[in-house]
PDB file of C-alpha atoms in Angstrom:
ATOM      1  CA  UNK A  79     -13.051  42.407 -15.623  1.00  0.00           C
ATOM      2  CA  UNK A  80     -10.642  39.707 -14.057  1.00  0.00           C
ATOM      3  CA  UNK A  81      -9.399  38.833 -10.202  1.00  0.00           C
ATOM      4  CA  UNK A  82      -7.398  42.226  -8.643  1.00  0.00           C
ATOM      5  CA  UNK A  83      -5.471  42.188  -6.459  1.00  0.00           C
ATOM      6  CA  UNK A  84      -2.927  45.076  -5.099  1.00  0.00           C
ATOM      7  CA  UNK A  85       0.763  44.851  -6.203  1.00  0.00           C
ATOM      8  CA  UNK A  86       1.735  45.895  -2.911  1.00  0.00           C
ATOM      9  CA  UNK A  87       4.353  48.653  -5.070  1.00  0.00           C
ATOM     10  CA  UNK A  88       1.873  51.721  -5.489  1.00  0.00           C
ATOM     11  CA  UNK A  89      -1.092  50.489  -3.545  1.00  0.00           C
ATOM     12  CA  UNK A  90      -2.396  50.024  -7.317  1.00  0.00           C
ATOM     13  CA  UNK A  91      -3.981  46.728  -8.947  1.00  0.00           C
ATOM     14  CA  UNK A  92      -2.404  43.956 -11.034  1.00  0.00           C
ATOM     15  CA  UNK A  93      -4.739  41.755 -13.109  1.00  0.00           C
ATOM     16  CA  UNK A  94      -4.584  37.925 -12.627  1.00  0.00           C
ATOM     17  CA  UNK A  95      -5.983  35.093 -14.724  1.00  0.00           C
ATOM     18  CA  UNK A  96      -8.495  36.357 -16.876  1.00  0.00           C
ATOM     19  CA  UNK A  97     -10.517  35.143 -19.074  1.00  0.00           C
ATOM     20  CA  UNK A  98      -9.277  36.976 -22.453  1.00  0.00           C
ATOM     21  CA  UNK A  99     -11.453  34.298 -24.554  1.00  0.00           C
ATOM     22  CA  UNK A 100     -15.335  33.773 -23.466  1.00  0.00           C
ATOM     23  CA  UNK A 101     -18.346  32.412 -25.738  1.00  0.00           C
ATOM     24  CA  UNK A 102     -20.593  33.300 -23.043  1.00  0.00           C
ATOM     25  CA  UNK A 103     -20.750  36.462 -20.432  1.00  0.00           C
ATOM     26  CA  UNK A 104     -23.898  37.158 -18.408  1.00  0.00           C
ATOM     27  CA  UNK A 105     -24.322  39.886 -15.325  1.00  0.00           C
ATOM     28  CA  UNK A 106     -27.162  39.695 -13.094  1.00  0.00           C
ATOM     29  CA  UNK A 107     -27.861  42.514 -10.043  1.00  0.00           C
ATOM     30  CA  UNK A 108     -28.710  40.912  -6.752  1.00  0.00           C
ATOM     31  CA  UNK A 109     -30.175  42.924  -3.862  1.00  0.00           C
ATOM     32  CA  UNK A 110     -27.978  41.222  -0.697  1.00  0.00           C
ATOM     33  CA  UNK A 111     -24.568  42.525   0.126  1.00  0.00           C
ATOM     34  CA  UNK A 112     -21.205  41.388  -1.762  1.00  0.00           C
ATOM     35  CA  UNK A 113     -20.377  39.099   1.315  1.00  0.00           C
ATOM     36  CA  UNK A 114     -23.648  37.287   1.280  1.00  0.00           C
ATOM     37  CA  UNK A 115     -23.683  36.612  -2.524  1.00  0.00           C
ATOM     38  CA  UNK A 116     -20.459  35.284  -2.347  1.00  0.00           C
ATOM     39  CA  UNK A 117     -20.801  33.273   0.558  1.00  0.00           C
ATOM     40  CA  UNK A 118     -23.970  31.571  -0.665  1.00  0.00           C
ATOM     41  CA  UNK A 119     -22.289  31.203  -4.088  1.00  0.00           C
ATOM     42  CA  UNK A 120     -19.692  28.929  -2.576  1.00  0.00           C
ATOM     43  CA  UNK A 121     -21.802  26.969  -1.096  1.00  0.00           C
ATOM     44  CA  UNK A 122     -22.070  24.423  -4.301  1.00  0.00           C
ATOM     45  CA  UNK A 123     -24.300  21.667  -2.939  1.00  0.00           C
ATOM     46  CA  UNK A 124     -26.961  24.458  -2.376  1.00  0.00           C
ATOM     47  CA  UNK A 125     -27.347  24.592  -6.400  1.00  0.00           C
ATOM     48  CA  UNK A 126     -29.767  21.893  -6.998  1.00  0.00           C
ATOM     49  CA  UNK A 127     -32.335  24.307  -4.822  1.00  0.00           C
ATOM     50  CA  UNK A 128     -32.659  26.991  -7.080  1.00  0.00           C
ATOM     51  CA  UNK A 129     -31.260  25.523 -10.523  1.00  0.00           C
ATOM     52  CA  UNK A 130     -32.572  24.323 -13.296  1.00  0.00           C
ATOM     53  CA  UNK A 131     -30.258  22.319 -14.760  1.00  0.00           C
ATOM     54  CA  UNK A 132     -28.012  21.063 -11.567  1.00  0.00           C
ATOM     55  CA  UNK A 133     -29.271  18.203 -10.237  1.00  0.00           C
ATOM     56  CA  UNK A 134     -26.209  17.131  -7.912  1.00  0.00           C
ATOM     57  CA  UNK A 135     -23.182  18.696  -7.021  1.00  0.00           C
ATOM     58  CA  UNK A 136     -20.104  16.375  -4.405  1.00  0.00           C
ATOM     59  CA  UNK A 137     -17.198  18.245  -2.967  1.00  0.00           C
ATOM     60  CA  UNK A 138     -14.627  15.574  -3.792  1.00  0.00           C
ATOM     61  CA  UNK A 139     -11.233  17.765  -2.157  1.00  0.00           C
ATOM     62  CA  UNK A 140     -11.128  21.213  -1.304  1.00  0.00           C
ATOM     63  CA  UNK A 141     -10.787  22.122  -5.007  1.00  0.00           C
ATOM     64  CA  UNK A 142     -12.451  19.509  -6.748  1.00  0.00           C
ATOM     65  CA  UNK A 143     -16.799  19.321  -7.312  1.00  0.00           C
ATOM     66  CA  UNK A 144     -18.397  16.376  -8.832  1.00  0.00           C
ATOM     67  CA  UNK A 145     -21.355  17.940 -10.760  1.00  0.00           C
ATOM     68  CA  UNK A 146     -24.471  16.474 -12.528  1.00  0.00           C
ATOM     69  CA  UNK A 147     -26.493  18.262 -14.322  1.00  0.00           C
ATOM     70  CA  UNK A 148     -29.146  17.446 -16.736  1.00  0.00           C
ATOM     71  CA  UNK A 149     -32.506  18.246 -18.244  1.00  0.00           C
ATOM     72  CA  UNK A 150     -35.764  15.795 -18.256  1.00  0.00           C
ATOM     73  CA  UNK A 151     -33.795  12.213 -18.304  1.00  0.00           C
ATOM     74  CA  UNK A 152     -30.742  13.522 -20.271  1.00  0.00           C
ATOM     75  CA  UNK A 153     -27.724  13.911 -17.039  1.00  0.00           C
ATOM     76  CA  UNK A 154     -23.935  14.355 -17.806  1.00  0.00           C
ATOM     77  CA  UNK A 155     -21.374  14.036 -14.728  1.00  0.00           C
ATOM     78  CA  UNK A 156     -18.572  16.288 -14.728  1.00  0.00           C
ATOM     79  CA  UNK A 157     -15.309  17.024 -12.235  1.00  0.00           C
ATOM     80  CA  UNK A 158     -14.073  20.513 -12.146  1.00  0.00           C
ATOM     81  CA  UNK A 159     -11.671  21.906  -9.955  1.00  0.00           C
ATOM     82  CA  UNK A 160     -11.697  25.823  -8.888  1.00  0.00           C
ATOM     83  CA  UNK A 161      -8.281  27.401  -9.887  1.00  0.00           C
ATOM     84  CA  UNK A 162      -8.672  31.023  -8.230  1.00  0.00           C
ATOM     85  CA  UNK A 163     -10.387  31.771  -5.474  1.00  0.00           C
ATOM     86  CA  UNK A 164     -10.665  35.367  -3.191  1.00  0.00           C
ATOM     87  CA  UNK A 165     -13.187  36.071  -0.718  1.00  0.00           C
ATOM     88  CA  UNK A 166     -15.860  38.406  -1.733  1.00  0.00           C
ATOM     89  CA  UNK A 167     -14.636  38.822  -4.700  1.00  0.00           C
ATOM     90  CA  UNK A 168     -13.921  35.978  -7.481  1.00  0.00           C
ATOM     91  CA  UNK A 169     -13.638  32.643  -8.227  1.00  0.00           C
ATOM     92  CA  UNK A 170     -12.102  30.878 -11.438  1.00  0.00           C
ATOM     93  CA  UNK A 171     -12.367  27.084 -12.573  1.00  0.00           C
ATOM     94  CA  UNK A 172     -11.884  24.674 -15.027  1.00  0.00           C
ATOM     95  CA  UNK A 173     -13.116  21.413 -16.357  1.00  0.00           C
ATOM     96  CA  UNK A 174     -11.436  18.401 -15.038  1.00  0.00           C
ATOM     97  CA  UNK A 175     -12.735  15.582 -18.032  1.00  0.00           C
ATOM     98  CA  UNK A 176      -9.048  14.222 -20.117  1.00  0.00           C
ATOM     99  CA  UNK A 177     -10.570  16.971 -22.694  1.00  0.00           C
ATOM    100  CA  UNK A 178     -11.834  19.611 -20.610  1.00  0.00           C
ATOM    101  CA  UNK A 179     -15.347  21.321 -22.048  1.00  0.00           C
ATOM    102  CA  UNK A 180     -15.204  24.158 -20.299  1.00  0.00           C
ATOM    103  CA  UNK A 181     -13.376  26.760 -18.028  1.00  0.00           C
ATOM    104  CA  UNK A 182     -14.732  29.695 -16.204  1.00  0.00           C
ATOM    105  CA  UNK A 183     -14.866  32.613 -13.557  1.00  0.00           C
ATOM    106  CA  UNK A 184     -17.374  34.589 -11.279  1.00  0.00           C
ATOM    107  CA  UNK A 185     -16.849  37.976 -10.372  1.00  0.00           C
ATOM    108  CA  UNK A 186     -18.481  39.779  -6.903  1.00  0.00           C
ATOM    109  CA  UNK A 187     -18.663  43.992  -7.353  1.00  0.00           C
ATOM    110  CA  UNK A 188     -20.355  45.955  -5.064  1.00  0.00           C
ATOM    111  CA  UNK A 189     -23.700  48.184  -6.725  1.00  0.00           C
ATOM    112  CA  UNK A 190     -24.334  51.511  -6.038  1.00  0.00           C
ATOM    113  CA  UNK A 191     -27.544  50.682  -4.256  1.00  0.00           C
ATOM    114  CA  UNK A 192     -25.272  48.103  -1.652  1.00  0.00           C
ATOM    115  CA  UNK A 193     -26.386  45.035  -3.677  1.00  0.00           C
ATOM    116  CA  UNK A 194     -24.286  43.034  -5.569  1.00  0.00           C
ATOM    117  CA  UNK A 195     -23.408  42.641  -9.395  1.00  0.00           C
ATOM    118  CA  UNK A 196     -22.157  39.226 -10.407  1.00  0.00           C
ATOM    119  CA  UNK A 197     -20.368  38.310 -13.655  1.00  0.00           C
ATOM    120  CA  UNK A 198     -20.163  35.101 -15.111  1.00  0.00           C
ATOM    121  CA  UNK A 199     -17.912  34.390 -18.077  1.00  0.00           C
ATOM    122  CA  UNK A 200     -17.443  30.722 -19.588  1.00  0.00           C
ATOM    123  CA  UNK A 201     -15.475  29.789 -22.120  1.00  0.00           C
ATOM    124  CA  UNK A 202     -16.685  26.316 -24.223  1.00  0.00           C
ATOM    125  CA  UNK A 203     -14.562  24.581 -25.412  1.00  0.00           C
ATOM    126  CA  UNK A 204     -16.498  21.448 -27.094  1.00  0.00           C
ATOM    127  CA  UNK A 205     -15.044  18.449 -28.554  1.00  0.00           C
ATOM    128  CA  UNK A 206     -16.471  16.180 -31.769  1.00  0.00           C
ATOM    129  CA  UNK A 207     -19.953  16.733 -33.075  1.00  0.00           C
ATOM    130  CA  UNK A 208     -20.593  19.402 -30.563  1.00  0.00           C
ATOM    131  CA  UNK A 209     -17.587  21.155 -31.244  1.00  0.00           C
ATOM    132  CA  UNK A 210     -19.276  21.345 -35.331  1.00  0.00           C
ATOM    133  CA  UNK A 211     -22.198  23.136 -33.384  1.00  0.00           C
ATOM    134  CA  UNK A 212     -20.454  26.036 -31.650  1.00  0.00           C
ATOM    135  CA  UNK A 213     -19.544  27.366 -34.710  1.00  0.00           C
ATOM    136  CA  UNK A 214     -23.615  28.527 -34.984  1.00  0.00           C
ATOM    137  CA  UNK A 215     -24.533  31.602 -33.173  1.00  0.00           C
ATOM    138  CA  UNK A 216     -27.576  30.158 -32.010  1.00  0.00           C
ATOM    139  CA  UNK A 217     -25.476  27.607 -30.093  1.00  0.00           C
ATOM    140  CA  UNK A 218     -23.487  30.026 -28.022  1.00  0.00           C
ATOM    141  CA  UNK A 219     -26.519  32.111 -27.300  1.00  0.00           C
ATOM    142  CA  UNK A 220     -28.134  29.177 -25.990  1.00  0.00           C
ATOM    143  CA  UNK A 221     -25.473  28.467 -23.462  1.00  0.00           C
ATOM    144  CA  UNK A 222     -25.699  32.236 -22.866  1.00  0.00           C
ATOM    145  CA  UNK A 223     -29.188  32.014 -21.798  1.00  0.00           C
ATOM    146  CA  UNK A 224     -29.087  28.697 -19.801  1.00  0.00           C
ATOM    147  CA  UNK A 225     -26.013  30.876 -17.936  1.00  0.00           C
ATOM    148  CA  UNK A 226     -28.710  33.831 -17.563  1.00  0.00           C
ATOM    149  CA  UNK A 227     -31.378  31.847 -16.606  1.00  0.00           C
ATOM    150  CA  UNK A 228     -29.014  29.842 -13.648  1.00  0.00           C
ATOM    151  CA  UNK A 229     -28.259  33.454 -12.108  1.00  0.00           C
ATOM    152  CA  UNK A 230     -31.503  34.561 -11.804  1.00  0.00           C
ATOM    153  CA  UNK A 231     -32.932  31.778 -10.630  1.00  0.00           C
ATOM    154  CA  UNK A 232     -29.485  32.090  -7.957  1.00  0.00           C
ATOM    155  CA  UNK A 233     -30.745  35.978  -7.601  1.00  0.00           C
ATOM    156  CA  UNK A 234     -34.444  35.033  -6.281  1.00  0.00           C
ATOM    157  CA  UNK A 235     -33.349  32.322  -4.435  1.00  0.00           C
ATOM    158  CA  UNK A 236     -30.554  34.481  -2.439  1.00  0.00           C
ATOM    159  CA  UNK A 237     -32.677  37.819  -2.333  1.00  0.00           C
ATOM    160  CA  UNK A 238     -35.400  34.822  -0.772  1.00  0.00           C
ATOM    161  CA  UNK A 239     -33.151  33.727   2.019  1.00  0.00           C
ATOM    162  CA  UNK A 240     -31.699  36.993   2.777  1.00  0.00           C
ATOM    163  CA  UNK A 241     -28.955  35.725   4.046  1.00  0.00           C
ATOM    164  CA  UNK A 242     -26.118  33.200   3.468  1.00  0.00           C
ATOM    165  CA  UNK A 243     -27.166  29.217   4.424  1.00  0.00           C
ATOM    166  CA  UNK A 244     -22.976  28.892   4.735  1.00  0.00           C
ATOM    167  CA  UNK A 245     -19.950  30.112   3.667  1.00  0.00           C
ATOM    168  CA  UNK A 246     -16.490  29.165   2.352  1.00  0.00           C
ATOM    169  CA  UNK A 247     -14.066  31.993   2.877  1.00  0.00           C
ATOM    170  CA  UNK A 248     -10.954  30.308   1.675  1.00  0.00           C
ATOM    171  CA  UNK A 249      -8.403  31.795  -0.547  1.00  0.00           C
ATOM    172  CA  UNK A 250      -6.509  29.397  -3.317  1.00  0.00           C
ATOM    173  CA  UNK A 251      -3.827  29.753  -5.736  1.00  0.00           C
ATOM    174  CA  UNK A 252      -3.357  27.363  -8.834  1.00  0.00           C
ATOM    175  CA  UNK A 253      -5.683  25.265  -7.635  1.00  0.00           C
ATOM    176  CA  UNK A 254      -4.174  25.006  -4.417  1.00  0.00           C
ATOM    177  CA  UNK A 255      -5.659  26.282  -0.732  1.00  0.00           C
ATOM    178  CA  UNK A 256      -3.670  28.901   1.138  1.00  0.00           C
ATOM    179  CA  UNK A 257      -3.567  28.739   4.293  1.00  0.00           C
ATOM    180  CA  UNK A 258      -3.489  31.846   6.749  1.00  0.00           C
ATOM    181  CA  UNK A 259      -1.037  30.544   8.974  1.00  0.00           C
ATOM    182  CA  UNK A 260       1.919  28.306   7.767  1.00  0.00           C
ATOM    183  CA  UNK A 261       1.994  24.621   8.627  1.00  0.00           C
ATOM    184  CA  UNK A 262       4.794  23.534  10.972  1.00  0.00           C
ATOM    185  CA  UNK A 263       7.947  21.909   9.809  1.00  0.00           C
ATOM    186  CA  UNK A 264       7.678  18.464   9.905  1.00  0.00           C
ATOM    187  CA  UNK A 265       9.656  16.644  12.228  1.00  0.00           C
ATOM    188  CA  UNK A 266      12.512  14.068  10.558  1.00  0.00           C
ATOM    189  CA  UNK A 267      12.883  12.262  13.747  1.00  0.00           C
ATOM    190  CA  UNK A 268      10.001   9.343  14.435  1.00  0.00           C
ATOM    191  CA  UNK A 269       7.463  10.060  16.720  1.00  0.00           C
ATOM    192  CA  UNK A 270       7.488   7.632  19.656  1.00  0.00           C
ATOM    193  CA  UNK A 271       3.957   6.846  20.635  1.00  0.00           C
ATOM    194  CA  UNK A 272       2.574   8.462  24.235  1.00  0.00           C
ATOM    195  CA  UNK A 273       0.286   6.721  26.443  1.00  0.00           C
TER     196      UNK A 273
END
């Protein structure tokens, strides 16, 4: 399921962005409420505390994270910049390298119990010898499990806390922050300094 939003015509809901092409798709239940998952979620630096593959992760600009991830002495460094973005309910990025590996989204929906399911879907999209590998099964369902594995270990570390260590509640847009309130116009005129 993809980012809804109401059309504001028939109260009804108008799909944005999704992901019509995935390799990988994972769901994992967590017992803490929609708001808390999400607001722990966006709290990227936090990953390197639970995962198992993220060693470092920089906010670079509002939009932008610097990740490292790795395994044993094996670490790649990566830039990617979050595209969609609603509180409480989904986030969408993308892969910032000249030939982006990857793109992606997280959904929040509310469980029947008052928990919390969250969807990940990635799409890989591999370049040279790698891309030769994705064409194997057992390639894709790797990545699927690394993705599995990363959410639970994000489920017991949230369900641990119990609550959120921070939150983000920002909304963007193409990869751009909107703001509740509009900025002021900018005055033409020079500012004359006061003192």
């Amino acid at each position: 399921m993809a980012h809804e939003e109401d059309d504001g015509r028939t109260g009804g809901v108008a799909r944005r962005r999704p992901l019509r092409e995935r390799h990988v798709e994972e769901t994992v239940e967590v017992a803490v409420p929609v708001r808390t998952a999400y607001n722990q979620w966006t709290q990227f630096k936090t990953f390197p505390r639970f995962s198992a593959v993220v060693r470092e992760v920089e906010q670079v600009r509002p939009t932008v994270t610097a990740w490292t991830i790795g395994y044993g002495p094996v670490r790649h460094r990566f830039s990617v910049e979050i595209v969609e973005q609603d509180p409480d309910a989904y986030l969408a990025w993308r892969g910032l390298e000249q030939r982006p590996t990857h793109e992606g989204e997280v959904e929040f929906r509310p469980t029947q119990s008052g928990g919390t399911a969250i969807t990940v879907r990635m799409l890989l999209r591999p370049h040279g010898a790698v891309k030769v590998l994705t064409r194997f099964p057992r390639v894709t369902e790797l990545a699927a499990r690394l993705v599995r594995g990363e959410l639970v270990c994000f489920k017991d570390f949230i369900e641990g806390l119990g609550q959120e260590g921070g939150a983000w509640r920002g909304t963007i847009r193409n990869g751009r922050v909107q703001h509740d309130t509009p900025e002021p116009p900018r005055s033409r005129v020079a500012q004359w300094p006061v003192g």
